[in-house]
Coordinates of C-alpha atoms and ligand atoms in Angstrom, one line a residue:
M30 CA -18.3 20.8 -23.0
E31 CA -19.1 17.2 -24.3
K32 CA -21.0 16.0 -21.3
T33 CA -23.3 18.9 -21.3
W34 CA -23.5 19.3 -25.0
R35 CA -25.6 16.4 -26.1
R36 CA -26.4 15.9 -29.8
G37 CA -30.1 16.7 -30.4
R38 CA -30.2 19.0 -27.4
R39 CA -27.6 21.7 -28.2
V40 CA -29.0 25.2 -28.3
A41 CA -26.5 28.0 -29.2
I42 CA -27.8 31.4 -28.5
V43 CA -26.0 34.4 -30.0
G44 CA -26.5 37.6 -27.9
G45 CA -26.9 38.1 -24.2
G46 CA -29.6 40.7 -24.3
P47 CA -33.1 40.2 -22.8
G48 CA -34.2 38.0 -25.7
G49 CA -31.1 35.8 -25.5
I50 CA -31.2 35.4 -21.7
S51 CA -34.9 34.7 -21.7
A52 CA -34.5 32.0 -24.4
A53 CA -31.6 30.5 -22.4
I54 CA -33.6 30.2 -19.2
A55 CA -36.6 28.7 -21.0
F56 CA -34.6 26.2 -23.1
N57 CA -32.6 25.2 -20.0
A58 CA -35.9 24.6 -18.1
A59 CA -37.1 22.5 -21.0
G60 CA -34.1 20.2 -20.6
Y61 CA -31.8 21.4 -23.4
D62 CA -28.1 22.1 -23.2
V63 CA -27.7 25.8 -23.7
K64 CA -24.8 28.2 -24.4
V65 CA -25.2 32.0 -24.8
F66 CA -22.4 33.5 -27.0
E67 CA -22.0 37.2 -26.3
R68 CA -19.5 39.5 -28.1
S69 CA -18.8 41.6 -25.0
A70 CA -17.0 40.2 -22.0
K71 CA -20.3 40.0 -20.3
P72 CA -23.9 41.2 -21.1
R73 CA -24.5 44.9 -20.5
P74 CA -28.1 46.0 -20.6
L75 CA -28.7 49.1 -22.7
G76 CA -30.7 52.1 -21.8
G77 CA -32.4 53.3 -18.6
A78 CA -35.8 52.2 -17.3
V79 CA -38.4 50.1 -19.1
M80 CA -42.1 49.4 -18.8
I81 CA -43.0 45.7 -18.5
S82 CA -46.5 44.5 -18.8
T83 CA -48.5 41.6 -17.5
P84 CA -47.4 38.8 -19.9
V85 CA -43.7 39.6 -19.2
M86 CA -44.4 39.7 -15.5
E87 CA -46.0 36.2 -15.9
I88 CA -43.0 34.9 -17.8
L89 CA -40.5 36.3 -15.2
R90 CA -42.5 34.8 -12.4
S91 CA -42.4 31.4 -14.2
Y92 CA -38.6 31.8 -14.3
G93 CA -38.6 32.0 -10.5
I94 CA -38.2 35.7 -10.2
D95 CA -40.0 37.3 -7.2
I96 CA -42.2 39.9 -8.9
V97 CA -44.2 40.7 -5.8
H98 CA -41.6 42.1 -3.4
N99 CA -39.8 45.3 -4.4
F100 CA -39.4 44.3 -8.0
A101 CA -41.2 46.9 -10.1
S102 CA -43.6 49.7 -9.6
Q103 CA -47.2 49.3 -10.7
T104 CA -48.7 52.2 -12.7
V105 CA -51.8 53.4 -14.5
T106 CA -50.9 54.7 -18.0
N107 CA -52.3 58.1 -18.9
F108 CA -51.9 60.5 -21.9
A109 CA -52.3 64.3 -21.6
N110 CA -51.5 67.4 -23.7
H111 CA -48.4 69.5 -22.9
K112 CA -50.4 71.6 -20.4
G113 CA -51.4 68.4 -18.5
R114 CA -55.0 68.2 -19.8
P115 CA -55.9 64.5 -19.7
R116 CA -56.6 62.7 -23.0
V117 CA -56.5 58.9 -22.2
S118 CA -56.4 56.7 -19.2
L119 CA -55.9 53.0 -19.8
P120 CA -58.2 50.9 -17.8
F121 CA -57.2 47.6 -16.1
V122 CA -58.9 44.5 -17.2
K123 CA -60.3 42.5 -14.3
E124 CA -60.4 39.2 -16.3
L125 CA -56.7 39.4 -16.9
E126 CA -55.9 40.5 -13.4
L127 CA -57.8 37.4 -12.1
A128 CA -56.3 35.0 -14.6
S129 CA -52.7 36.2 -14.1
G130 CA -52.9 37.1 -10.4
I131 CA -51.1 40.3 -11.3
P132 CA -52.8 43.6 -10.5
G133 CA -52.7 46.3 -13.2
W134 CA -50.9 46.1 -16.5
H135 CA -47.7 48.3 -16.6
Y136 CA -44.8 48.1 -14.3
G137 CA -41.7 50.4 -14.3
I138 CA -38.3 48.9 -13.6
L139 CA -34.7 49.8 -14.3
R140 CA -33.6 47.8 -17.3
S141 CA -30.4 46.6 -15.6
T142 CA -32.4 45.4 -12.6
A143 CA -34.7 43.3 -14.8
C144 CA -31.7 41.8 -16.7
D145 CA -29.7 41.2 -13.6
K146 CA -32.7 39.2 -12.1
M147 CA -32.8 37.0 -15.2
M148 CA -29.0 36.5 -15.1
E149 CA -29.3 35.5 -11.4
V150 CA -31.8 32.9 -12.3
L151 CA -29.8 31.6 -15.2
N152 CA -26.5 31.5 -13.2
A153 CA -28.2 29.7 -10.3
K154 CA -29.7 27.0 -12.6
A155 CA -27.0 26.7 -15.2
P156 CA -23.7 28.4 -14.3
D157 CA -21.3 28.9 -17.2
T158 CA -24.0 29.2 -19.7
I159 CA -22.9 32.6 -20.8
V160 CA -19.7 32.7 -22.8
G161 CA -18.3 36.2 -23.2
N162 CA -15.9 37.5 -25.9
H163 CA -17.5 35.5 -28.6
A164 CA -18.5 37.7 -31.6
L165 CA -20.3 35.6 -34.2
E166 CA -19.1 36.2 -37.8
S167 CA -21.1 33.7 -39.7
Y168 CA -22.6 30.2 -39.4
E169 CA -22.7 27.2 -41.7
E170 CA -25.3 24.4 -41.8
T171 CA -24.1 20.8 -42.2
E172 CA -25.5 17.3 -42.1
S173 CA -24.8 17.1 -38.4
G174 CA -25.7 20.6 -37.2
V175 CA -25.0 24.2 -37.5
T176 CA -21.5 25.5 -37.0
L177 CA -20.9 28.9 -35.5
H178 CA -17.8 30.8 -36.5
F179 CA -16.5 33.5 -34.2
T180 CA -13.8 36.2 -34.4
N181 CA -10.5 34.8 -33.1
V182 CA -12.0 31.8 -31.2
E183 CA -12.8 28.2 -32.0
S184 CA -16.0 27.4 -33.8
V185 CA -18.8 25.5 -32.1
E186 CA -21.4 23.1 -33.5
A187 CA -25.0 23.1 -32.3
D188 CA -28.4 21.7 -33.3
L189 CA -30.2 25.0 -33.1
L190 CA -28.9 28.5 -33.5
V191 CA -31.0 31.2 -31.8
G192 CA -30.2 34.7 -33.2
A193 CA -30.7 37.1 -30.3
D194 CA -28.0 39.5 -31.4
G195 CA -30.0 42.7 -31.7
I196 CA -30.9 45.2 -34.4
R197 CA -27.7 44.7 -36.4
S198 CA -27.9 40.9 -36.1
A199 CA -25.3 38.9 -37.9
V200 CA -27.5 35.8 -37.7
S201 CA -30.6 37.5 -39.1
K202 CA -28.5 39.1 -41.9
Q203 CA -27.1 35.8 -43.0
A204 CA -30.5 34.0 -42.8
F205 CA -32.8 36.7 -44.2
G206 CA -30.5 39.2 -46.0
E207 CA -29.4 42.8 -45.3
P208 CA -32.1 44.4 -43.0
D209 CA -33.0 47.7 -44.9
L210 CA -32.8 49.7 -41.6
F211 CA -34.4 53.1 -41.8
H212 CA -34.6 56.0 -39.3
V213 CA -38.2 56.6 -38.2
G214 CA -37.5 60.3 -37.7
L215 CA -37.4 60.1 -33.9
R216 CA -34.9 60.3 -31.1
V217 CA -35.6 59.4 -27.5
W218 CA -33.8 60.8 -24.5
L219 CA -34.2 58.2 -21.7
A220 CA -33.5 59.4 -18.2
W221 CA -34.1 58.2 -14.7
C222 CA -33.8 59.7 -11.2
E223 CA -34.3 58.8 -7.5
D224 CA -37.8 59.3 -6.0
V225 CA -39.3 62.8 -6.0
P226 CA -41.3 63.3 -2.8
G227 CA -44.9 64.5 -3.4
V228 CA -45.2 63.1 -6.9
D229 CA -48.0 60.5 -7.3
R230 CA -46.5 57.0 -7.7
D231 CA -49.7 55.4 -9.0
N232 CA -49.9 57.1 -12.3
G233 CA -47.6 57.5 -15.3
W234 CA -48.1 60.4 -17.7
I235 CA -47.3 60.7 -21.4
H236 CA -47.5 64.4 -22.4
H237 CA -47.6 65.7 -26.0
S238 CA -47.0 69.1 -27.4
R239 CA -47.2 69.7 -31.2
N240 CA -44.0 67.8 -32.0
V241 CA -42.5 66.7 -28.7
Q242 CA -43.4 64.1 -26.1
A243 CA -42.2 64.5 -22.4
S244 CA -43.3 61.7 -20.1
Y245 CA -42.7 60.0 -16.8
F246 CA -43.5 56.8 -15.0
P247 CA -42.8 55.6 -11.5
M248 CA -40.3 52.7 -11.4
K249 CA -38.1 50.8 -9.1
H250 CA -34.4 50.3 -9.3
E251 CA -32.8 47.6 -7.1
G252 CA -36.0 47.7 -5.1
K253 CA -35.8 51.4 -4.4
P254 CA -38.5 53.9 -5.7
G255 CA -37.5 56.2 -8.5
F256 CA -38.9 57.7 -11.7
E257 CA -38.1 57.1 -15.4
W258 CA -38.7 60.1 -17.6
W259 CA -38.1 60.7 -21.3
I260 CA -38.4 63.0 -24.2
V261 CA -39.2 62.1 -27.8
E262 CA -38.3 64.6 -30.4
R263 CA -37.9 64.7 -34.2
S264 CA -34.5 63.6 -35.6
G265 CA -33.0 62.0 -38.6
P266 CA -30.1 59.8 -39.7
N267 CA -27.8 62.8 -40.0
A268 CA -29.2 65.0 -37.3
P269 CA -26.5 66.4 -35.1
Q270 CA -26.5 65.6 -31.3
P271 CA -26.7 68.6 -29.1
T272 CA -23.4 69.6 -27.5
D273 CA -25.0 70.4 -24.2
V274 CA -27.6 67.7 -23.6
E275 CA -28.9 69.0 -20.3
A276 CA -29.5 72.5 -21.7
H277 CA -31.2 70.9 -24.7
M278 CA -33.5 68.8 -22.6
R279 CA -34.3 71.6 -20.2
N280 CA -35.2 73.8 -23.1
L281 CA -37.6 71.1 -24.5
L282 CA -39.2 70.7 -21.1
R283 CA -40.1 74.4 -20.8
E284 CA -43.5 73.9 -22.4
F285 CA -44.5 70.9 -20.3
P286 CA -46.0 70.7 -16.7
P287 CA -43.6 71.8 -13.9
V288 CA -43.4 68.2 -12.6
M289 CA -41.2 67.3 -15.5
R290 CA -38.6 69.9 -14.4
Q291 CA -38.5 68.3 -11.0
F292 CA -37.3 65.1 -12.5
A293 CA -34.6 67.0 -14.5
D294 CA -33.5 68.7 -11.3
R295 CA -32.9 65.3 -9.6
T296 CA -31.2 63.6 -12.6
D297 CA -27.5 63.0 -12.9
F298 CA -27.1 64.1 -16.4
S299 CA -23.6 62.7 -16.6
M300 CA -24.8 59.1 -15.9
N301 CA -28.5 58.6 -16.2
I302 CA -29.4 59.8 -19.7
F303 CA -29.4 57.6 -22.8
P304 CA -30.0 58.9 -26.3
W305 CA -31.7 56.4 -28.6
E306 CA -32.0 57.1 -32.4
I307 CA -34.9 54.9 -33.6
Y308 CA -34.3 52.6 -36.5
N309 CA -36.8 50.1 -37.9
R310 CA -36.8 47.6 -40.7
S311 CA -39.6 46.4 -43.0
S312 CA -41.5 43.7 -41.2
L313 CA -40.3 40.2 -41.8
Q314 CA -42.8 37.4 -42.2
E315 CA -40.4 34.6 -41.4
W316 CA -38.0 34.5 -38.4
C317 CA -36.8 30.9 -38.8
K318 CA -35.0 29.0 -41.5
G319 CA -33.0 25.7 -41.5
R320 CA -31.4 25.5 -38.1
V321 CA -31.8 29.1 -37.2
A322 CA -34.6 30.9 -35.3
C323 CA -34.4 34.6 -34.3
V324 CA -35.9 36.6 -31.4
G325 CA -36.2 40.2 -30.4
D326 CA -34.6 43.1 -32.2
A327 CA -32.8 40.8 -34.6
V328 CA -36.2 40.4 -36.4
H329 CA -38.3 43.3 -35.1
P330 CA -36.5 46.4 -33.8
V331 CA -39.0 48.7 -32.0
S332 CA -40.0 52.3 -31.6
P333 CA -40.7 54.0 -28.3
Y334 CA -44.5 53.9 -28.8
A335 CA -44.3 50.2 -28.5
A336 CA -42.6 50.8 -25.1
Y337 CA -42.0 47.2 -25.3
G338 CA -38.7 46.2 -27.0
M339 CA -37.4 44.4 -24.0
G340 CA -40.8 42.9 -23.2
M341 CA -41.3 41.5 -26.7
A342 CA -37.8 40.0 -26.7
I343 CA -38.4 38.2 -23.4
E344 CA -41.7 36.9 -24.7
D345 CA -40.1 35.7 -27.9
G346 CA -37.5 33.7 -26.0
Y347 CA -40.0 32.1 -23.8
V348 CA -42.4 31.2 -26.7
L349 CA -39.7 29.9 -28.9
A350 CA -38.5 27.4 -26.3
R351 CA -42.0 26.4 -25.4
S352 CA -42.7 25.5 -29.1
F353 CA -40.1 22.7 -29.1
H354 CA -41.9 20.7 -26.3
G355 CA -38.6 19.3 -25.2
K356 CA -38.2 17.3 -28.4
D357 CA -35.1 16.3 -30.4
L358 CA -33.7 19.4 -32.2
S359 CA -31.9 17.4 -34.8
D360 CA -35.2 16.2 -36.3
P361 CA -36.2 18.5 -39.2
Q362 CA -39.8 17.8 -38.7
V363 CA -39.7 18.8 -35.0
R364 CA -38.0 22.0 -36.0
Q365 CA -40.6 22.8 -38.7
A366 CA -43.5 22.2 -36.3
A367 CA -41.9 24.3 -33.6
Y368 CA -41.1 27.2 -36.1
A369 CA -44.7 27.1 -37.3
E370 CA -46.0 27.3 -33.7
Y371 CA -43.6 30.0 -32.7
Q372 CA -44.2 32.2 -35.8
A373 CA -48.0 31.8 -35.6
E374 CA -47.8 33.0 -32.1
R375 CA -45.4 35.9 -32.5
V376 CA -44.8 37.2 -36.0
D377 CA -48.1 39.1 -36.7
Y378 CA -48.4 40.2 -33.1
C379 CA -44.9 41.8 -33.0
N380 CA -45.1 43.2 -36.5
H381 CA -48.4 44.8 -35.5
N382 CA -46.9 46.3 -32.4
V383 CA -44.0 47.7 -34.3
E384 CA -46.1 49.1 -37.1
F385 CA -48.7 50.6 -34.7
A386 CA -45.9 52.2 -32.7
R387 CA -44.5 53.7 -35.9
K388 CA -47.9 55.1 -36.8
L389 CA -48.4 56.7 -33.4
G390 CA -44.9 58.2 -33.7
Y391 CA -45.7 59.7 -37.1
A392 CA -49.1 61.0 -35.9
F393 CA -47.6 62.6 -32.8
H394 CA -44.4 64.0 -34.1
R395 CA -44.3 64.3 -37.9
L396 CA -47.7 65.7 -39.0
P397 CA -47.4 69.1 -40.7
R398 CA -49.7 72.0 -39.9
P399 CA -52.7 72.3 -40.2
L400 CA -53.1 68.6 -39.6
S401 CA -51.3 68.7 -36.3
T402 CA -53.7 71.5 -35.2
L403 CA -56.7 69.4 -36.2
R404 CA -55.1 66.4 -34.4
D405 CA -54.7 68.2 -31.2
F406 CA -58.2 69.7 -31.3
A407 CA -59.6 66.2 -31.8
F408 CA -57.5 64.6 -29.1
D409 CA -58.4 67.4 -26.6
H410 CA -62.1 67.6 -27.3
T411 CA -63.2 64.2 -28.5
G412 CA -62.7 60.7 -27.1
I413 CA -61.0 59.5 -30.3
L414 CA -57.5 58.9 -28.9
Q415 CA -58.9 57.1 -25.9
K416 CA -60.9 54.9 -28.2
F417 CA -57.9 54.2 -30.5
V418 CA -55.4 53.4 -27.8
E419 CA -57.9 51.4 -25.6
K420 CA -59.0 49.3 -28.6
D421 CA -55.5 48.2 -29.3
Y422 CA -54.7 47.6 -25.7
R423 CA -57.9 45.5 -25.2
A424 CA -57.0 43.4 -28.3
T425 CA -53.6 42.8 -26.8
V426 CA -55.1 41.8 -23.4
S427 CA -57.5 39.3 -25.0
R428 CA -54.7 37.8 -27.0
I429 CA -52.6 37.4 -23.9
L430 CA -55.5 35.6 -22.2
R431 CA -55.4 33.1 -25.0
A432 CA -51.7 32.9 -25.6
L433 CA -50.2 32.1 -22.2
P434 CA -52.8 29.9 -20.4
E435 CA -50.1 27.8 -18.7
L436 CA -48.8 30.8 -16.8
H437 CA -52.2 31.9 -15.4
V438 CA -53.0 31.2 -11.8
G439 CA -56.7 31.9 -11.8
Ligands
FAD15 C1 -29.8 53.2 -26.5 C2 -31.0 52.3 -26.5 C3 -32.0 52.5 -25.5 C4 -33.1 51.8 -25.5 N1 -34.0 52.0 -24.5 C5 -35.1 51.2 -24.4 C6 -36.1 51.4 -23.4 O1 -35.9 52.2 -22.5 N2 -37.2 50.6 -23.4 C7 -37.4 49.6 -24.3 O2 -38.4 48.8 -24.2 N3 -36.5 49.4 -25.3 C8 -35.4 50.2 -25.4 N4 -34.5 50.0 -26.4 C9 -34.8 48.9 -27.3 C10 -34.3 47.6 -26.6 O3 -33.0 47.8 -26.2 C11 -34.5 46.4 -27.4 O4 -35.8 46.3 -28.0 C12 -34.2 45.1 -26.6 O5 -33.0 45.3 -25.8 C13 -34.1 44.0 -27.5 O6 -33.5 42.9 -26.9 P1 -32.7 41.8 -27.7 O7 -32.3 40.8 -26.7 O8 -33.4 41.4 -28.9 O9 -31.4 42.6 -28.3 P2 -30.3 43.5 -27.6 O10 -30.7 44.0 -26.2 O11 -29.8 44.5 -28.6 O12 -29.1 42.4 -27.3 C14 -28.3 41.9 -28.3 C15 -27.1 41.3 -27.7 O13 -26.3 40.7 -28.7 C16 -25.0 41.0 -28.6 N5 -24.4 40.8 -30.0 C17 -24.6 41.6 -31.0 N6 -24.0 41.2 -32.1 C18 -23.4 40.0 -31.7 C19 -22.5 39.1 -32.4 N7 -22.2 39.2 -33.7 N8 -22.0 38.1 -31.6 C20 -22.3 37.9 -30.3 N9 -23.1 38.8 -29.6 C21 -23.6 39.8 -30.3 C22 -25.0 42.4 -28.1 O14 -23.7 42.7 -27.5 C23 -26.1 42.4 -27.1 O15 -25.7 41.9 -25.8 C24 -33.3 50.8 -26.4 C25 -32.4 50.6 -27.4 C26 -31.2 51.4 -27.5 C27 -30.2 51.1 -28.6

């Protein structure tokens, strides 16, 4: 390890999820010596399909991933009521399309495909970066660095520790305290299936009934067309799981447009369904301390309305590495300047996304009658939801135009 573990350049990343792998590629490209310590034998991407948006596509392209050919499926995002009556259609922003050279905004992909592509890049550029079977227990800061202590294996000293170890992060817990995780009252059933002939592949639809969401987006898995579909329903920390998941999901789908049932008919319920109970934490204002910097769910676990957990983790990893400008990690002033740059770029933005998603989740699933009746009347008969969602989306786009200029091609 000595030859490739140079003092001042040693980055130890804990967690081989999307945030950790993105950080590893970006720090490696910036000339640092990188190790990813993962508690499993090797990283296993959670969940089914994901939506990735333009900034993430730009980052993946900068990592050397071919995002043009058979990578993901471009889609227009629409909202409708449970009968299929349209409520919102998110426009594309020409200025962003020209700057990024990427048409549209949302792309559907199987999560394992996206993670595998990042792993391929990392393995090609820096084989042996990922070290499996290393579960971090604690860390210790000393004069010469930060020492990582693992269960049953030797400790390792580094100059910077990146906490990318997910919602129950040991790194974040030690740095910032117990995370006050709370259930947001929602459960998501994530599913995916092969292509369904005759279903439009240019549009994704998010349908809402009074308390339930049932939605689908076209996506690609290993270059082949398919669909991701999902249901969001009320839940709670002690809510029982249904014994017959397929029957439960089919029952929920009864009030939604028939197309949703076509996806269910083509889904392998024994393999391609992932339940996700949604937990959040109070927003943190600091993600970096001493020799520790955190990314992804370790500091901002998401809700489904952000549709963006993987995306934000990938962005964090990229921006964190960029903030160091290739400088000496053992210099406290370098670290302080990098942390300030990284946090200014990411903290308010991610906290806003998480909080906005939580509000949407509450508005769509937890409002009592008669407020939910009024909500549905307003969403069906006024442009209020279009205005609300489009305003937030346009603010995100204009921020991206400012935030990643080095990745634009136009
Ligand atoms: C079941 C489920 C389904 C989901 N589906 C979606 C979805 O469809 N779309 C979406 O956008 N988001 C989804 N999410 C959220 C999404 O997974 C996260 O937002 C995203 O993966 C965050 O990436 P991350 O790299 O920060 O953390 P993670 O992906 O959680 O990765 C953390 C990694 O750290 C490792 N680790 C943890 N503790 C230690 C330790 N002590 N030592 C060493 N390694 C450790 C873990 O094994 C893991 O590999 C889902 C979450 C869950 C739980």
